[in-house]
Each structure stands twice: as structure tokens, then as C-alpha cells.
Amino acid sequence: MNTTSYPLSYQTVGHLGDSEFKLQSISTDLSLRLPRNEDIPVILNILQNKANSEFDKSISEATSEELEGIARRWTSLPQPLTYLNFLIWHRDTPIGIAGLGWIGATDGDEAESNLSRAGAAGVILEPVARGKGYAYEALRMVFDYGLYGLGLVEIRVGSHSGNVPMKRLMEQSFGLEAEWNSGDDSGQLAELEKA
């Protein structure tokens, strides 16, 4: 992990790529763990729940077979990293998904991708886990790990304009303002850069 004077929101358990690798929140009973093959049914339940996919066309319009392909892909890490997704655990219960659904070159030139890389973060929480600060804590760990653990130079968060809870989370909890695309319901809610 890169050294920083910024107080990180997590402790790392294991090393990226290890089966036991996880990010453990230092302030709550929340942890982010890489999905395993045995987690595929849990991931599918989260992705197929219409309450979770309402504002995400990439999953709400996907077939069951496509969702299973997504879940299976998340159980392995590509090299170089082009995504990094976690199951969110509260104690011993999986309550959602958070991570970097895209990691790539900031300028779009993948040949130079090691020079300046960015990520796109997101979070999905089961309805019973909402309103308890878990989305904030999970995203905070994803942001910190992306910027300081992976060395990304920026992280973006995008969402549908109707996703009021995500907009409120980004604006009130993270102090970031939405920049909406004209003629489009999707918007880039935030862009974090390494200090």
C-alpha cells in the first residue's frame, strides 16, 4: 500500500489476489471481500433484485445468463486490473456489492495505462441494509483503496438522475456535486482525485 498521511478508512487483510483478501472498516463491522465461486448465488440475488437495479441499466436490462456471467467474472481478477468488485459484509451477512466496475487509463490510451489510471466506483445495497451508513462506509473504503492502495489518480461515480439517495450520499456525505450530461438521465456524480 502507498504511504499517505491521510487516515485510511480500512485495514487490509491479506494481499490482493489471495482468497482471504478483504478490506476491514476501522470504524464499523463492515468489510469488503472479493467474491468467490460459492458467492455467485448471493451476487445473483443482489443483481436480480429489481429494487437494486432500478437505476442501473447495465444490470436491469441484462438477462439471467448475462448476470451470471458478470458474477462469474467477478470471482477472478484480470491482469492488469480492469475492474475490482467486492461483496459488502456486515459481520457474517452479505448485504451488497461495491467496487470499481471500470479501471483504465485516464486519457483512454491503454498502452500507457500504468502512467495514469482512473476508476469508476459504485455501490448496491440490499433494501434491508439501506439508511444505516453502509453505502457511505463501503464507498469510502473503495475510494481509499482505489486512490491509495491501487494508486489510481481519480475515481468517478456515475448514476441515473432519478437515483436521489446516491445523489444525496455524494453531495451530503462526500461533499461532491453532480455534473449532469445534457439530454441524458445518467450523470457523473463525482470525481475524486488523489490529494
CSV table of C-alpha atoms in Angstrom, one decimal:
chain,number,residue,atom,x,y,z
A,1,MET,CA,0.0,0.0,0.0
A,2,ASN,CA,1.2,3.5,-0.8
A,3,THR,CA,2.1,5.6,2.3
A,4,THR,CA,-0.1,8.6,3.0
A,5,SER,CA,-0.7,11.0,5.8
A,6,TYR,CA,-4.4,10.6,5.1
A,7,PRO,CA,-6.1,8.3,7.7
A,8,LEU,CA,-7.4,5.4,5.7
A,9,SER,CA,-10.9,4.0,6.4
A,10,TYR,CA,-9.9,0.4,6.3
A,11,GLN,CA,-7.3,-2.2,7.3
A,12,THR,CA,-6.1,-4.7,4.6
A,13,VAL,CA,-6.3,-8.4,5.5
A,14,GLY,CA,-4.1,-10.5,3.1
A,15,HIS,CA,-2.9,-9.4,-0.3
A,16,LEU,CA,-4.9,-8.6,-3.4
A,17,GLY,CA,-5.3,-11.9,-5.2
A,18,ASP,CA,-5.3,-14.0,-2.0
A,19,SER,CA,-8.6,-15.9,-1.4
A,20,GLU,CA,-8.8,-14.3,2.1
A,21,PHE,CA,-8.1,-10.7,0.9
A,22,LYS,CA,-10.5,-8.1,2.3
A,23,LEU,CA,-10.8,-4.5,3.4
A,24,GLN,CA,-12.0,-4.3,7.0
A,25,SER,CA,-13.5,-1.0,8.1
A,26,ILE,CA,-11.7,0.6,11.1
A,27,SER,CA,-14.9,2.2,12.3
A,28,THR,CA,-17.7,-0.3,11.7
A,29,ASP,CA,-18.4,-4.1,11.5
A,30,LEU,CA,-18.3,-3.8,7.7
A,31,SER,CA,-15.9,-5.5,5.4
A,32,LEU,CA,-15.4,-5.8,1.6
A,33,ARG,CA,-14.3,-9.2,0.4
A,34,LEU,CA,-13.5,-10.4,-3.1
A,35,PRO,CA,-16.3,-12.7,-4.4
A,36,ARG,CA,-15.6,-16.4,-4.6
A,37,ASN,CA,-17.3,-19.1,-6.7
A,38,GLU,CA,-19.6,-20.0,-3.8
A,39,ASP,CA,-20.8,-16.4,-3.6
A,40,ILE,CA,-22.3,-16.5,-7.1
A,41,PRO,CA,-25.8,-17.2,-5.9
A,42,VAL,CA,-25.6,-14.3,-3.4
A,43,ILE,CA,-24.3,-11.9,-6.1
A,44,LEU,CA,-27.1,-13.1,-8.5
A,45,ASN,CA,-29.8,-12.4,-5.8
A,46,ILE,CA,-28.4,-8.9,-5.3
A,47,LEU,CA,-28.2,-8.2,-9.0
A,48,GLN,CA,-31.6,-9.7,-9.9
A,49,ASN,CA,-33.5,-7.8,-7.1
A,50,LYS,CA,-35.4,-5.0,-9.0
A,51,ALA,CA,-35.1,-2.7,-6.0
A,52,ASN,CA,-31.3,-2.9,-6.5
A,53,SER,CA,-31.2,-2.5,-10.3
A,54,GLU,CA,-33.8,0.2,-10.8
A,55,PHE,CA,-31.3,2.9,-11.8
A,56,ASP,CA,-28.6,0.7,-13.4
A,57,LYS,CA,-29.5,-0.2,-16.9
A,58,SER,CA,-26.3,-2.3,-17.2
A,59,ILE,CA,-27.9,-4.9,-14.9
A,60,SER,CA,-31.7,-4.1,-15.0
A,61,GLU,CA,-31.8,-4.9,-18.7
A,62,ALA,CA,-29.4,-7.9,-18.5
A,63,THR,CA,-30.7,-11.5,-18.9
A,64,SER,CA,-30.2,-14.1,-16.1
A,65,GLU,CA,-27.4,-15.6,-18.2
A,66,GLU,CA,-25.6,-12.3,-18.6
A,67,LEU,CA,-25.9,-11.6,-14.9
A,68,GLU,CA,-24.4,-15.0,-14.1
A,69,GLY,CA,-21.5,-14.2,-16.5
A,70,ILE,CA,-20.9,-10.9,-14.6
A,71,ALA,CA,-21.0,-12.7,-11.3
A,72,ARG,CA,-18.6,-15.4,-12.5
A,73,ARG,CA,-16.2,-12.8,-14.0
A,74,TRP,CA,-16.0,-11.0,-10.6
A,75,THR,CA,-14.6,-14.2,-8.9
A,76,SER,CA,-11.3,-13.7,-10.7
A,77,LEU,CA,-9.0,-10.7,-11.1
A,78,PRO,CA,-7.9,-9.6,-14.6
A,79,GLN,CA,-4.3,-8.6,-15.1
A,80,PRO,CA,-3.9,-5.7,-15.4
A,81,LEU,CA,-6.9,-4.8,-13.3
A,82,THR,CA,-9.8,-3.5,-15.4
A,83,TYR,CA,-12.3,-3.9,-12.5
A,84,LEU,CA,-12.3,-4.8,-8.8
A,85,ASN,CA,-15.6,-5.6,-7.2
A,86,PHE,CA,-16.3,-6.7,-3.6
A,87,LEU,CA,-19.2,-8.3,-1.6
A,88,ILE,CA,-20.1,-6.0,1.2
A,89,TRP,CA,-20.4,-7.9,4.5
A,90,HIS,CA,-21.9,-6.7,7.7
A,91,ARG,CA,-20.5,-9.2,10.3
A,92,ASP,CA,-21.3,-12.6,8.7
A,93,THR,CA,-24.1,-11.4,6.3
A,94,PRO,CA,-23.6,-10.2,2.7
A,95,ILE,CA,-25.6,-7.0,2.2
A,96,GLY,CA,-24.4,-5.6,-1.1
A,97,ILE,CA,-21.8,-5.0,-3.7
A,98,ALA,CA,-19.3,-2.2,-4.0
A,99,GLY,CA,-16.2,-1.6,-6.1
A,100,LEU,CA,-14.6,-0.3,-9.2
A,101,GLY,CA,-16.6,-1.5,-12.2
A,102,TRP,CA,-14.1,0.0,-14.5
A,103,ILE,CA,-10.3,0.7,-14.2
A,104,GLY,CA,-8.4,2.2,-17.1
A,105,ALA,CA,-6.2,4.9,-18.5
A,106,THR,CA,-7.3,8.5,-17.7
A,107,ASP,CA,-6.6,9.5,-21.3
A,108,GLY,CA,-8.1,6.4,-22.9
A,109,ASP,CA,-4.7,5.2,-24.1
A,110,GLU,CA,-4.5,1.7,-22.6
A,111,ALA,CA,-0.9,1.3,-23.9
A,112,GLU,CA,0.1,3.9,-21.4
A,113,SER,CA,-2.2,2.6,-18.7
A,114,ASN,CA,0.4,2.3,-16.0
A,115,LEU,CA,1.1,6.0,-16.1
A,116,SER,CA,-2.2,7.5,-15.1
A,117,ARG,CA,-5.2,5.2,-14.2
A,118,ALA,CA,-8.7,6.1,-13.1
A,119,GLY,CA,-11.6,4.1,-11.8
A,120,ALA,CA,-15.4,4.2,-11.8
A,121,ALA,CA,-17.0,3.4,-8.4
A,122,GLY,CA,-20.4,2.2,-7.4
A,123,VAL,CA,-22.4,0.5,-4.7
A,124,ILE,CA,-25.5,-1.6,-4.5
A,125,LEU,CA,-27.1,-2.3,-1.1
A,126,GLU,CA,-30.0,-4.7,-0.3
A,127,PRO,CA,-33.1,-2.7,0.8
A,128,VAL,CA,-32.8,-4.0,4.4
A,129,ALA,CA,-29.3,-2.6,4.7
A,130,ARG,CA,-30.1,0.9,3.4
A,131,GLY,CA,-30.2,4.1,5.6
A,132,LYS,CA,-27.6,2.8,8.0
A,133,GLY,CA,-24.4,4.4,6.7
A,134,TYR,CA,-23.2,1.2,5.0
A,135,ALA,CA,-23.2,2.7,1.4
A,136,TYR,CA,-21.1,5.6,2.7
A,137,GLU,CA,-18.6,3.3,4.5
A,138,ALA,CA,-18.3,0.9,1.6
A,139,LEU,CA,-17.7,3.7,-0.9
A,140,ARG,CA,-15.2,5.3,1.4
A,141,MET,CA,-13.2,2.1,1.6
A,142,VAL,CA,-13.4,1.7,-2.2
A,143,PHE,CA,-12.3,5.3,-2.8
A,144,ASP,CA,-9.4,5.0,-0.3
A,145,TYR,CA,-8.2,1.6,-1.7
A,146,GLY,CA,-8.5,2.8,-5.3
A,147,LEU,CA,-6.6,6.0,-4.7
A,148,TYR,CA,-4.0,4.8,-2.1
A,149,GLY,CA,-3.9,1.0,-2.5
A,150,LEU,CA,-4.1,0.8,-6.2
A,151,GLY,CA,-2.5,4.2,-7.0
A,152,LEU,CA,-5.4,5.5,-9.2
A,153,VAL,CA,-5.3,9.2,-9.8
A,154,GLU,CA,-9.0,9.7,-9.9
A,155,ILE,CA,-12.3,7.9,-9.2
A,156,ARG,CA,-15.6,8.8,-10.8
A,157,VAL,CA,-19.1,7.9,-9.7
A,158,GLY,CA,-21.9,7.9,-12.2
A,159,SER,CA,-25.6,7.4,-11.6
A,160,HIS,CA,-29.1,7.9,-13.1
A,161,SER,CA,-30.6,11.3,-12.3
A,162,GLY,CA,-33.5,9.7,-10.5
A,163,ASN,CA,-31.2,8.0,-8.0
A,164,VAL,CA,-31.8,10.6,-5.3
A,165,PRO,CA,-30.2,8.5,-2.5
A,166,MET,CA,-26.9,8.2,-4.4
A,167,LYS,CA,-27.0,11.9,-5.3
A,168,ARG,CA,-27.6,12.8,-1.7
A,169,LEU,CA,-24.9,10.5,-0.5
A,170,MET,CA,-22.3,12.0,-2.8
A,171,GLU,CA,-23.3,15.6,-2.1
A,172,GLN,CA,-24.0,15.5,1.6
A,173,SER,CA,-21.6,12.8,2.8
A,174,PHE,CA,-18.7,13.3,0.4
A,175,GLY,CA,-19.2,17.0,-0.4
A,176,LEU,CA,-19.2,16.4,-4.2
A,177,GLU,CA,-21.6,17.9,-6.7
A,178,ALA,CA,-23.3,16.3,-9.6
A,179,GLU,CA,-22.4,17.2,-13.2
A,180,TRP,CA,-25.3,16.0,-15.4
A,181,ASN,CA,-24.9,15.1,-19.0
A,182,SER,CA,-27.3,17.2,-21.2
A,183,GLY,CA,-30.1,15.1,-22.8
A,184,ASP,CA,-29.2,12.1,-20.7
A,185,ASP,CA,-30.6,10.7,-17.5
A,186,SER,CA,-27.2,9.5,-16.4
A,187,GLY,CA,-24.8,11.8,-14.8
A,188,GLN,CA,-21.3,11.9,-13.4
A,189,LEU,CA,-22.0,12.5,-9.7
A,190,ALA,CA,-18.5,12.9,-8.5
A,191,GLU,CA,-14.9,12.9,-9.4
A,192,LEU,CA,-12.3,12.3,-6.7
A,193,GLU,CA,-8.7,13.0,-7.2
A,194,LYS,CA,-5.7,12.0,-5.1
A,195,ALA,CA,-4.7,14.8,-2.8
